[in-house]
Amino acid sequence: MLESNKTTYGIIGNPVEHSLSPLMHNAAFAELGVDATYELFPLEESELKGFFGDLRKDSSPIFGLNVTVPYKEAVIEYLDSLAPFAQKAGAVNTIVITDKRKLVGYNTDGPGFLAHLVELDYNLQDKNITILGAGGSTRAILASLCIIPDQPLSIKVYNRTTSRMDDLLQDLKERIDVSRVESVMSIDDLDIRSADLLINTTSVGMNEDDPVLIEEDLLHPGMLVYDIIYNPAETQLLKMAKNQGAMAANGLGMLFYQGVLALEHWAETRLEDHIKVVMRKSLEEAIQS
Ligand code: ATR
């Protein structure tokens, strides 16, 4: 697919202007030497139907898409089929458009998160996991944690808006086993002191003057604090984690791996290491600058 005439890929969402995906994928296309481009497609909800209608036309140059907030669930009704994990998670971040203009939905956010943990050499088996947040990113992370063979011991989730968390769990429960997941009513109930892994999936920390949701002295050596925020590269939460001797990781790795997996779906092949190197470098340079 990537070797054919000039093809277009891109990301739909609202907003999409700050997305780093064009950098990462255009760097990959250049390294691959293919005549392809990755573009931003900012869309209003009312434009989705028409956009997906156009995608089915033989004249469309688009052969692959990423989907970001707020459409990861909304796009499902426009697709022909879902890969197993996208079906389980109930969310799509990657769409493959086949030569026959069939639309297949994938979710590489969850697998991207897990791939980053593998890179960090972090094994989830029998771990006590705590999650802050119940937004768009939580769904894929939580679904992936519920289906991996190396099952964590427990997963506690806290969200400011309890009903949002309950709705998420209720929805996931229809397709996957969420029996290890407990939703808690306050941050204190997360029992962070005995947690092995704390994942921040909230947007708190994106701004320098954001409050930190948890007390620093709850963090401890031996735990991994994972913040899905990657800009700034080191949030206050990650600074606190380091102060307390905990391991700290930001979400740049998850962003990278979800992109690698998306491109592998579009290209229908595994990417060679030199392609991944330029993709990662493009992200790291963007965050540093
Ligand atoms: P994303 O798709 O990136 O996860 P989102 O769907 O807007 O973004 O979710 C943002 C998350 O950050 C939510 O869990 C949100 O909590 P609510 O559901 O209560 O809104 C959480 N969040 C944002 N600001 C917060 C704050 N000041 N305190 C606590 N949680 C916050």
PDB file of N, CA, C and O in Angstrom, residues 52-119:
ATOM      1  N   PHE A  52     -16.454  10.621   6.051  1.00  0.00           N
ATOM      2  CA  PHE A  52     -16.363   9.165   5.891  1.00  0.00           C
ATOM      3  C   PHE A  52     -17.002   8.710   4.579  1.00  0.00           C
ATOM      4  O   PHE A  52     -16.565   7.723   3.983  1.00  0.00           O
ATOM      5  N   GLY A  53     -18.007   9.425   4.123  1.00  0.00           N
ATOM      6  CA  GLY A  53     -18.600   9.125   2.823  1.00  0.00           C
ATOM      7  C   GLY A  53     -17.562   9.308   1.718  1.00  0.00           C
ATOM      8  O   GLY A  53     -17.390   8.450   0.841  1.00  0.00           O
ATOM      9  N   ASP A  54     -16.806  10.406   1.794  1.00  0.00           N
ATOM     10  CA  ASP A  54     -15.774  10.692   0.785  1.00  0.00           C
ATOM     11  C   ASP A  54     -14.656   9.657   0.812  1.00  0.00           C
ATOM     12  O   ASP A  54     -14.065   9.332  -0.219  1.00  0.00           O
ATOM     13  N   LEU A  55     -14.357   9.166   2.019  1.00  0.00           N
ATOM     14  CA  LEU A  55     -13.267   8.187   2.165  1.00  0.00           C
ATOM     15  C   LEU A  55     -13.517   6.931   1.342  1.00  0.00           C
ATOM     16  O   LEU A  55     -12.593   6.256   0.911  1.00  0.00           O
ATOM     17  N   ARG A  56     -14.786   6.612   1.151  1.00  0.00           N
ATOM     18  CA  ARG A  56     -15.155   5.382   0.436  1.00  0.00           C
ATOM     19  C   ARG A  56     -15.037   5.518  -1.078  1.00  0.00           C
ATOM     20  O   ARG A  56     -15.088   4.528  -1.792  1.00  0.00           O
ATOM     21  N   LYS A  57     -14.878   6.747  -1.547  1.00  0.00           N
ATOM     22  CA  LYS A  57     -14.803   6.944  -3.007  1.00  0.00           C
ATOM     23  C   LYS A  57     -13.451   6.460  -3.546  1.00  0.00           C
ATOM     24  O   LYS A  57     -12.410   6.687  -2.912  1.00  0.00           O
ATOM     25  N   ASP A  58     -13.479   5.854  -4.713  1.00  0.00           N
ATOM     26  CA  ASP A  58     -12.244   5.356  -5.316  1.00  0.00           C
ATOM     27  C   ASP A  58     -11.246   6.481  -5.565  1.00  0.00           C
ATOM     28  O   ASP A  58     -10.038   6.260  -5.599  1.00  0.00           O
ATOM     29  N   SER A  59     -11.772   7.691  -5.747  1.00  0.00           N
ATOM     30  CA  SER A  59     -10.886   8.827  -6.038  1.00  0.00           C
ATOM     31  C   SER A  59     -10.166   9.347  -4.794  1.00  0.00           C
ATOM     32  O   SER A  59      -9.255  10.180  -4.908  1.00  0.00           O
ATOM     33  N   SER A  60     -10.554   8.865  -3.594  1.00  0.00           N
ATOM     34  CA  SER A  60      -9.926   9.392  -2.377  1.00  0.00           C
ATOM     35  C   SER A  60      -8.462   8.981  -2.305  1.00  0.00           C
ATOM     36  O   SER A  60      -8.125   7.807  -2.516  1.00  0.00           O
ATOM     37  N   PRO A  61      -7.563   9.923  -1.997  1.00  0.00           N
ATOM     38  CA  PRO A  61      -6.150   9.576  -1.877  1.00  0.00           C
ATOM     39  C   PRO A  61      -5.801   9.031  -0.483  1.00  0.00           C
ATOM     40  O   PRO A  61      -4.661   8.643  -0.232  1.00  0.00           O
ATOM     41  N   ILE A  62      -6.787   9.031   0.419  1.00  0.00           N
ATOM     42  CA  ILE A  62      -6.491   8.682   1.820  1.00  0.00           C
ATOM     43  C   ILE A  62      -6.542   7.167   2.033  1.00  0.00           C
ATOM     44  O   ILE A  62      -7.540   6.519   1.710  1.00  0.00           O
ATOM     45  N   PHE A  63      -5.446   6.628   2.590  1.00  0.00           N
ATOM     46  CA  PHE A  63      -5.371   5.177   2.829  1.00  0.00           C
ATOM     47  C   PHE A  63      -5.203   4.817   4.304  1.00  0.00           C
ATOM     48  O   PHE A  63      -5.141   3.648   4.654  1.00  0.00           O
ATOM     49  N   GLY A  64      -5.111   5.828   5.154  1.00  0.00           N
ATOM     50  CA  GLY A  64      -4.978   5.517   6.576  1.00  0.00           C
ATOM     51  C   GLY A  64      -5.208   6.762   7.400  1.00  0.00           C
ATOM     52  O   GLY A  64      -4.864   7.870   6.981  1.00  0.00           O
ATOM     53  N   LEU A  65      -5.810   6.552   8.566  1.00  0.00           N
ATOM     54  CA  LEU A  65      -6.090   7.692   9.449  1.00  0.00           C
ATOM     55  C   LEU A  65      -5.795   7.334  10.890  1.00  0.00           C
ATOM     56  O   LEU A  65      -5.931   6.176  11.295  1.00  0.00           O
ATOM     57  N   ASN A  66      -5.415   8.356  11.635  1.00  0.00           N
ATOM     58  CA  ASN A  66      -5.474   8.273  13.092  1.00  0.00           C
ATOM     59  C   ASN A  66      -6.691   9.065  13.534  1.00  0.00           C
ATOM     60  O   ASN A  66      -7.154   9.975  12.833  1.00  0.00           O
ATOM     61  N   VAL A  67      -7.182   8.707  14.698  1.00  0.00           N
ATOM     62  CA  VAL A  67      -8.341   9.393  15.263  1.00  0.00           C
ATOM     63  C   VAL A  67      -7.973   9.837  16.660  1.00  0.00           C
ATOM     64  O   VAL A  67      -7.425   9.052  17.439  1.00  0.00           O
ATOM     65  N   THR A  68      -8.230  11.105  16.952  1.00  0.00           N
ATOM     66  CA  THR A  68      -7.972  11.562  18.318  1.00  0.00           C
ATOM     67  C   THR A  68      -9.235  12.182  18.900  1.00  0.00           C
ATOM     68  O   THR A  68     -10.315  12.077  18.308  1.00  0.00           O
ATOM     69  N   VAL A  69      -9.091  12.755  20.111  1.00  0.00           N
ATOM     70  CA  VAL A  69     -10.255  13.317  20.792  1.00  0.00           C
ATOM     71  C   VAL A  69     -10.982  14.316  19.901  1.00  0.00           C
ATOM     72  O   VAL A  69     -10.330  15.063  19.175  1.00  0.00           O
ATOM     73  N   PRO A  70     -12.285  14.350  19.898  1.00  0.00           N
ATOM     74  CA  PRO A  70     -13.191  13.562  20.743  1.00  0.00           C
ATOM     75  C   PRO A  70     -13.882  12.441  19.969  1.00  0.00           C
ATOM     76  O   PRO A  70     -14.967  12.035  20.337  1.00  0.00           O
ATOM     77  N   TYR A  71     -13.226  11.895  18.930  1.00  0.00           N
ATOM     78  CA  TYR A  71     -13.957  11.004  18.012  1.00  0.00           C
ATOM     79  C   TYR A  71     -13.608   9.520  18.081  1.00  0.00           C
ATOM     80  O   TYR A  71     -14.021   8.749  17.226  1.00  0.00           O
ATOM     81  N   LYS A  72     -12.796   9.120  19.089  1.00  0.00           N
ATOM     82  CA  LYS A  72     -12.322   7.732  19.098  1.00  0.00           C
ATOM     83  C   LYS A  72     -13.459   6.713  19.208  1.00  0.00           C
ATOM     84  O   LYS A  72     -13.324   5.579  18.757  1.00  0.00           O
ATOM     85  N   GLU A  73     -14.541   7.114  19.823  1.00  0.00           N
ATOM     86  CA  GLU A  73     -15.706   6.214  19.907  1.00  0.00           C
ATOM     87  C   GLU A  73     -16.696   6.509  18.778  1.00  0.00           C
ATOM     88  O   GLU A  73     -17.295   5.609  18.201  1.00  0.00           O
ATOM     89  N   ALA A  74     -16.827   7.775  18.463  1.00  0.00           N
ATOM     90  CA  ALA A  74     -17.845   8.196  17.482  1.00  0.00           C
ATOM     91  C   ALA A  74     -17.592   7.656  16.076  1.00  0.00           C
ATOM     92  O   ALA A  74     -18.537   7.464  15.310  1.00  0.00           O
ATOM     93  N   VAL A  75     -16.325   7.375  15.734  1.00  0.00           N
ATOM     94  CA  VAL A  75     -16.047   6.922  14.364  1.00  0.00           C
ATOM     95  C   VAL A  75     -16.510   5.491  14.110  1.00  0.00           C
ATOM     96  O   VAL A  75     -16.692   5.088  12.955  1.00  0.00           O
ATOM     97  N   ILE A  76     -16.723   4.744  15.185  1.00  0.00           N
ATOM     98  CA  ILE A  76     -16.993   3.301  15.025  1.00  0.00           C
ATOM     99  C   ILE A  76     -18.179   3.041  14.101  1.00  0.00           C
ATOM    100  O   ILE A  76     -18.150   2.129  13.274  1.00  0.00           O
ATOM    101  N   GLU A  77     -19.199   3.855  14.204  1.00  0.00           N
ATOM    102  CA  GLU A  77     -20.395   3.601  13.388  1.00  0.00           C
ATOM    103  C   GLU A  77     -20.144   3.766  11.883  1.00  0.00           C
ATOM    104  O   GLU A  77     -20.917   3.293  11.066  1.00  0.00           O
ATOM    105  N   TYR A  78     -19.058   4.409  11.510  1.00  0.00           N
ATOM    106  CA  TYR A  78     -18.771   4.617  10.088  1.00  0.00           C
ATOM    107  C   TYR A  78     -17.866   3.533   9.493  1.00  0.00           C
ATOM    108  O   TYR A  78     -17.527   3.580   8.314  1.00  0.00           O
ATOM    109  N   LEU A  79     -17.426   2.575  10.338  1.00  0.00           N
ATOM    110  CA  LEU A  79     -16.437   1.586   9.882  1.00  0.00           C
ATOM    111  C   LEU A  79     -17.102   0.283   9.463  1.00  0.00           C
ATOM    112  O   LEU A  79     -18.217  -0.021   9.889  1.00  0.00           O
ATOM    113  N   ASP A  80     -16.384  -0.499   8.635  1.00  0.00           N
ATOM    114  CA  ASP A  80     -16.924  -1.787   8.192  1.00  0.00           C
ATOM    115  C   ASP A  80     -16.631  -2.889   9.191  1.00  0.00           C
ATOM    116  O   ASP A  80     -17.416  -3.823   9.345  1.00  0.00           O
ATOM    117  N   SER A  81     -15.466  -2.809   9.837  1.00  0.00           N
ATOM    118  CA  SER A  81     -15.130  -3.844  10.820  1.00  0.00           C
ATOM    119  C   SER A  81     -14.120  -3.294  11.818  1.00  0.00           C
ATOM    120  O   SER A  81     -13.483  -2.260  11.580  1.00  0.00           O
ATOM    121  N   LEU A  82     -14.031  -4.022  12.943  1.00  0.00           N
ATOM    122  CA  LEU A  82     -13.101  -3.633  13.994  1.00  0.00           C
ATOM    123  C   LEU A  82     -12.165  -4.800  14.286  1.00  0.00           C
ATOM    124  O   LEU A  82     -12.606  -5.955  14.352  1.00  0.00           O
ATOM    125  N   ALA A  83     -10.901  -4.479  14.481  1.00  0.00           N
ATOM    126  CA  ALA A  83      -9.953  -5.498  14.948  1.00  0.00           C
ATOM    127  C   ALA A  83     -10.326  -5.854  16.385  1.00  0.00           C
ATOM    128  O   ALA A  83     -10.961  -5.052  17.078  1.00  0.00           O
ATOM    129  N   PRO A  84      -9.938  -7.058  16.855  1.00  0.00           N
ATOM    130  CA  PRO A  84     -10.403  -7.522  18.162  1.00  0.00           C
ATOM    131  C   PRO A  84     -10.173  -6.542  19.323  1.00  0.00           C
ATOM    132  O   PRO A  84     -11.082  -6.301  20.119  1.00  0.00           O
ATOM    133  N   PHE A  85      -8.982  -5.954  19.414  1.00  0.00           N
ATOM    134  CA  PHE A  85      -8.768  -5.081  20.586  1.00  0.00           C
ATOM    135  C   PHE A  85      -9.584  -3.789  20.497  1.00  0.00           C
ATOM    136  O   PHE A  85     -10.096  -3.301  21.516  1.00  0.00           O
ATOM    137  N   ALA A  86      -9.748  -3.251  19.317  1.00  0.00           N
ATOM    138  CA  ALA A  86     -10.577  -2.039  19.169  1.00  0.00           C
ATOM    139  C   ALA A  86     -12.008  -2.353  19.586  1.00  0.00           C
ATOM    140  O   ALA A  86     -12.683  -1.537  20.229  1.00  0.00           O
ATOM    141  N   GLN A  87     -12.452  -3.552  19.229  1.00  0.00           N
ATOM    142  CA  GLN A  87     -13.808  -3.962  19.598  1.00  0.00           C
ATOM    143  C   GLN A  87     -13.918  -4.063  21.122  1.00  0.00           C
ATOM    144  O   GLN A  87     -14.874  -3.567  21.721  1.00  0.00           O
ATOM    145  N   LYS A  88     -12.916  -4.646  21.738  1.00  0.00           N
ATOM    146  CA  LYS A  88     -12.947  -4.813  23.199  1.00  0.00           C
ATOM    147  C   LYS A  88     -12.889  -3.465  23.909  1.00  0.00           C
ATOM    148  O   LYS A  88     -13.590  -3.221  24.887  1.00  0.00           O
ATOM    149  N   ALA A  89     -12.009  -2.590  23.423  1.00  0.00           N
ATOM    150  CA  ALA A  89     -11.835  -1.287  24.075  1.00  0.00           C
ATOM    151  C   ALA A  89     -13.008  -0.359  23.772  1.00  0.00           C
ATOM    152  O   ALA A  89     -13.289   0.571  24.524  1.00  0.00           O
ATOM    153  N   GLY A  90     -13.664  -0.589  22.648  1.00  0.00           N
ATOM    154  CA  GLY A  90     -14.767   0.301  22.272  1.00  0.00           C
ATOM    155  C   GLY A  90     -14.257   1.657  21.804  1.00  0.00           C
ATOM    156  O   GLY A  90     -14.952   2.672  21.931  1.00  0.00           O
ATOM    157  N   ALA A  91     -13.063   1.678  21.259  1.00  0.00           N
ATOM    158  CA  ALA A  91     -12.474   2.939  20.782  1.00  0.00           C
ATOM    159  C   ALA A  91     -11.471   2.646  19.672  1.00  0.00           C
ATOM    160  O   ALA A  91     -10.803   1.612  19.705  1.00  0.00           O
ATOM    161  N   VAL A  92     -11.388   3.564  18.734  1.00  0.00           N
ATOM    162  CA  VAL A  92     -10.521   3.400  17.566  1.00  0.00           C
ATOM    163  C   VAL A  92      -9.601   4.612  17.451  1.00  0.00           C
ATOM    164  O   VAL A  92     -10.070   5.748  17.520  1.00  0.00           O
ATOM    165  N   ASN A  93      -8.297   4.360  17.305  1.00  0.00           N
ATOM    166  CA  ASN A  93      -7.397   5.495  17.043  1.00  0.00           C
ATOM    167  C   ASN A  93      -6.702   5.364  15.692  1.00  0.00           C
ATOM    168  O   ASN A  93      -5.956   6.252  15.295  1.00  0.00           O
ATOM    169  N   THR A  94      -6.950   4.237  15.006  1.00  0.00           N
ATOM    170  CA  THR A  94      -6.283   3.995  13.725  1.00  0.00           C
ATOM    171  C   THR A  94      -7.271   3.356  12.760  1.00  0.00           C
ATOM    172  O   THR A  94      -7.959   2.394  13.134  1.00  0.00           O
ATOM    173  N   ILE A  95      -7.332   3.885  11.549  1.00  0.00           N
ATOM    174  CA  ILE A  95      -8.219   3.314  10.534  1.00  0.00           C
ATOM    175  C   ILE A  95      -7.387   2.949   9.312  1.00  0.00           C
ATOM    176  O   ILE A  95      -6.587   3.756   8.826  1.00  0.00           O
ATOM    177  N   VAL A  96      -7.572   1.718   8.858  1.00  0.00           N
ATOM    178  CA  VAL A  96      -6.948   1.280   7.607  1.00  0.00           C
ATOM    179  C   VAL A  96      -8.016   1.323   6.527  1.00  0.00           C
ATOM    180  O   VAL A  96      -9.126   0.825   6.726  1.00  0.00           O
ATOM    181  N   ILE A  97      -7.698   1.949   5.392  1.00  0.00           N
ATOM    182  CA  ILE A  97      -8.625   1.965   4.258  1.00  0.00           C
ATOM    183  C   ILE A  97      -8.044   1.018   3.210  1.00  0.00           C
ATOM    184  O   ILE A  97      -6.954   1.252   2.688  1.00  0.00           O
ATOM    185  N   THR A  98      -8.745  -0.057   2.950  1.00  0.00           N
ATOM    186  CA  THR A  98      -8.195  -1.084   2.064  1.00  0.00           C
ATOM    187  C   THR A  98      -8.301  -0.627   0.602  1.00  0.00           C
ATOM    188  O   THR A  98      -8.973   0.362   0.291  1.00  0.00           O
ATOM    189  N   ASP A  99      -7.672  -1.402  -0.286  1.00  0.00           N
ATOM    190  CA  ASP A  99      -7.730  -1.073  -1.723  1.00  0.00           C
ATOM    191  C   ASP A  99      -9.169  -1.031  -2.223  1.00  0.00           C
ATOM    192  O   ASP A  99      -9.487  -0.305  -3.155  1.00  0.00           O
ATOM    193  N   LYS A 100     -10.032  -1.823  -1.586  1.00  0.00           N
ATOM    194  CA  LYS A 100     -11.451  -1.828  -2.007  1.00  0.00           C
ATOM    195  C   LYS A 100     -12.264  -0.781  -1.258  1.00  0.00           C
ATOM    196  O   LYS A 100     -13.491  -0.813  -1.262  1.00  0.00           O
ATOM    197  N   ARG A 101     -11.574   0.122  -0.554  1.00  0.00           N
ATOM    198  CA  ARG A 101     -12.182   1.221   0.214  1.00  0.00           C
ATOM    199  C   ARG A 101     -13.059   0.718   1.353  1.00  0.00           C
ATOM    200  O   ARG A 101     -14.078   1.309   1.675  1.00  0.00           O
ATOM    201  N   LYS A 102     -12.632  -0.387   1.953  1.00  0.00           N
ATOM    202  CA  LYS A 102     -13.285  -0.840   3.187  1.00  0.00           C
ATOM    203  C   LYS A 102     -12.532  -0.205   4.359  1.00  0.00           C
ATOM    204  O   LYS A 102     -11.297  -0.058   4.323  1.00  0.00           O
ATOM    205  N   LEU A 103     -13.274   0.138   5.415  1.00  0.00           N
ATOM    206  CA  LEU A 103     -12.672   0.839   6.548  1.00  0.00           C
ATOM    207  C   LEU A 103     -12.577  -0.097   7.760  1.00  0.00           C
ATOM    208  O   LEU A 103     -13.590  -0.585   8.253  1.00  0.00           O
ATOM    209  N   VAL A 104     -11.348  -0.321   8.206  1.00  0.00           N
ATOM    210  CA  VAL A 104     -11.115  -1.239   9.325  1.00  0.00           C
ATOM    211  C   VAL A 104     -10.527  -0.454  10.496  1.00  0.00           C
ATOM    212  O   VAL A 104      -9.534   0.261  10.343  1.00  0.00           O
ATOM    213  N   GLY A 105     -11.153  -0.593  11.663  1.00  0.00           N
ATOM    214  CA  GLY A 105     -10.717   0.156  12.839  1.00  0.00           C
ATOM    215  C   GLY A 105      -9.808  -0.637  13.755  1.00  0.00           C
ATOM    216  O   GLY A 105     -10.059  -1.812  14.049  1.00  0.00           O
ATOM    217  N   TYR A 106      -8.747   0.006  14.204  1.00  0.00           N
ATOM    218  CA  TYR A 106      -7.804  -0.596  15.158  1.00  0.00           C
ATOM    219  C   TYR A 106      -7.647   0.350  16.345  1.00  0.00           C
ATOM    220  O   TYR A 106      -7.940   1.542  16.242  1.00  0.00           O
ATOM    221  N   ASN A 107      -7.159  -0.200  17.429  1.00  0.00           N
ATOM    222  CA  ASN A 107      -6.772   0.651  18.554  1.00  0.00           C
ATOM    223  C   ASN A 107      -5.333   0.316  18.903  1.00  0.00           C
ATOM    224  O   ASN A 107      -5.049  -0.801  19.346  1.00  0.00           O
ATOM    225  N   THR A 108      -4.432   1.268  18.669  1.00  0.00           N
ATOM    226  CA  THR A 108      -3.019   1.023  18.986  1.00  0.00           C
ATOM    227  C   THR A 108      -2.596   1.779  20.250  1.00  0.00           C
ATOM    228  O   THR A 108      -1.434   1.724  20.632  1.00  0.00           O
ATOM    229  N   ASP A 109      -3.546   2.477  20.894  1.00  0.00           N
ATOM    230  CA  ASP A 109      -3.194   3.199  22.127  1.00  0.00           C
ATOM    231  C   ASP A 109      -2.854   2.209  23.255  1.00  0.00           C
ATOM    232  O   ASP A 109      -1.840   2.381  23.948  1.00  0.00           O
ATOM    233  N   GLY A 110      -3.735   1.214  23.429  1.00  0.00           N
ATOM    234  CA  GLY A 110      -3.500   0.228  24.501  1.00  0.00           C
ATOM    235  C   GLY A 110      -2.228  -0.559  24.235  1.00  0.00           C
ATOM    236  O   GLY A 110      -1.322  -0.611  25.093  1.00  0.00           O
ATOM    237  N   PRO A 111      -2.110  -1.170  23.047  1.00  0.00           N
ATOM    238  CA  PRO A 111      -0.873  -1.891  22.729  1.00  0.00           C
ATOM    239  C   PRO A 111       0.362  -0.981  22.775  1.00  0.00           C
ATOM    240  O   PRO A 111       1.453  -1.425  23.129  1.00  0.00           O
ATOM    241  N   GLY A 112       0.188   0.300  22.431  1.00  0.00           N
ATOM    242  CA  GLY A 112       1.308   1.246  22.485  1.00  0.00           C
ATOM    243  C   GLY A 112       1.772   1.464  23.911  1.00  0.00           C
ATOM    244  O   GLY A 112       2.976   1.517  24.200  1.00  0.00           O
ATOM    245  N   PHE A 113       0.807   1.571  24.819  1.00  0.00           N
ATOM    246  CA  PHE A 113       1.134   1.718  26.244  1.00  0.00           C
ATOM    247  C   PHE A 113       1.889   0.473  26.731  1.00  0.00           C
ATOM    248  O   PHE A 113       2.941   0.573  27.376  1.00  0.00           O
ATOM    249  N   LEU A 114       1.365  -0.702  26.381  1.00  0.00           N
ATOM    250  CA  LEU A 114       2.007  -1.951  26.831  1.00  0.00           C
ATOM    251  C   LEU A 114       3.407  -2.094  26.235  1.00  0.00           C
ATOM    252  O   LEU A 114       4.334  -2.544  26.914  1.00  0.00           O
ATOM    253  N   ALA A 115       3.555  -1.678  24.981  1.00  0.00           N
ATOM    254  CA  ALA A 115       4.879  -1.782  24.336  1.00  0.00           C
ATOM    255  C   ALA A 115       5.889  -0.886  25.051  1.00  0.00           C
ATOM    256  O   ALA A 115       7.062  -1.245  25.197  1.00  0.00           O
ATOM    257  N   HIS A 116       5.433   0.270  25.510  1.00  0.00           N
ATOM    258  CA  HIS A 116       6.356   1.147  26.247  1.00  0.00           C
ATOM    259  C   HIS A 116       6.758   0.510  27.573  1.00  0.00           C
ATOM    260  O   HIS A 116       7.912   0.586  27.987  1.00  0.00           O
ATOM    261  N   LEU A 117       5.815  -0.153  28.229  1.00  0.00           N
ATOM    262  CA  LEU A 117       6.167  -0.827  29.486  1.00  0.00           C
ATOM    263  C   LEU A 117       7.177  -1.953  29.234  1.00  0.00           C
ATOM    264  O   LEU A 117       8.083  -2.174  30.039  1.00  0.00           O
ATOM    265  N   VAL A 118       7.025  -2.639  28.112  1.00  0.00           N
ATOM    266  CA  VAL A 118       7.998  -3.689  27.761  1.00  0.00           C
ATOM    267  C   VAL A 118       9.373  -3.051  27.577  1.00  0.00           C
ATOM    268  O   VAL A 118      10.377  -3.543  28.086  1.00  0.00           O
ATOM    269  N   GLU A 119       9.390  -1.903  26.882  1.00  0.00           N
ATOM    270  CA  GLU A 119      10.677  -1.199  26.694  1.00  0.00           C
ATOM    271  C   GLU A 119      11.288  -0.826  28.044  1.00  0.00           C
ATOM    272  O   GLU A 119      12.503  -0.881  28.224  1.00  0.00           O
TER     273      GLU A 119
END
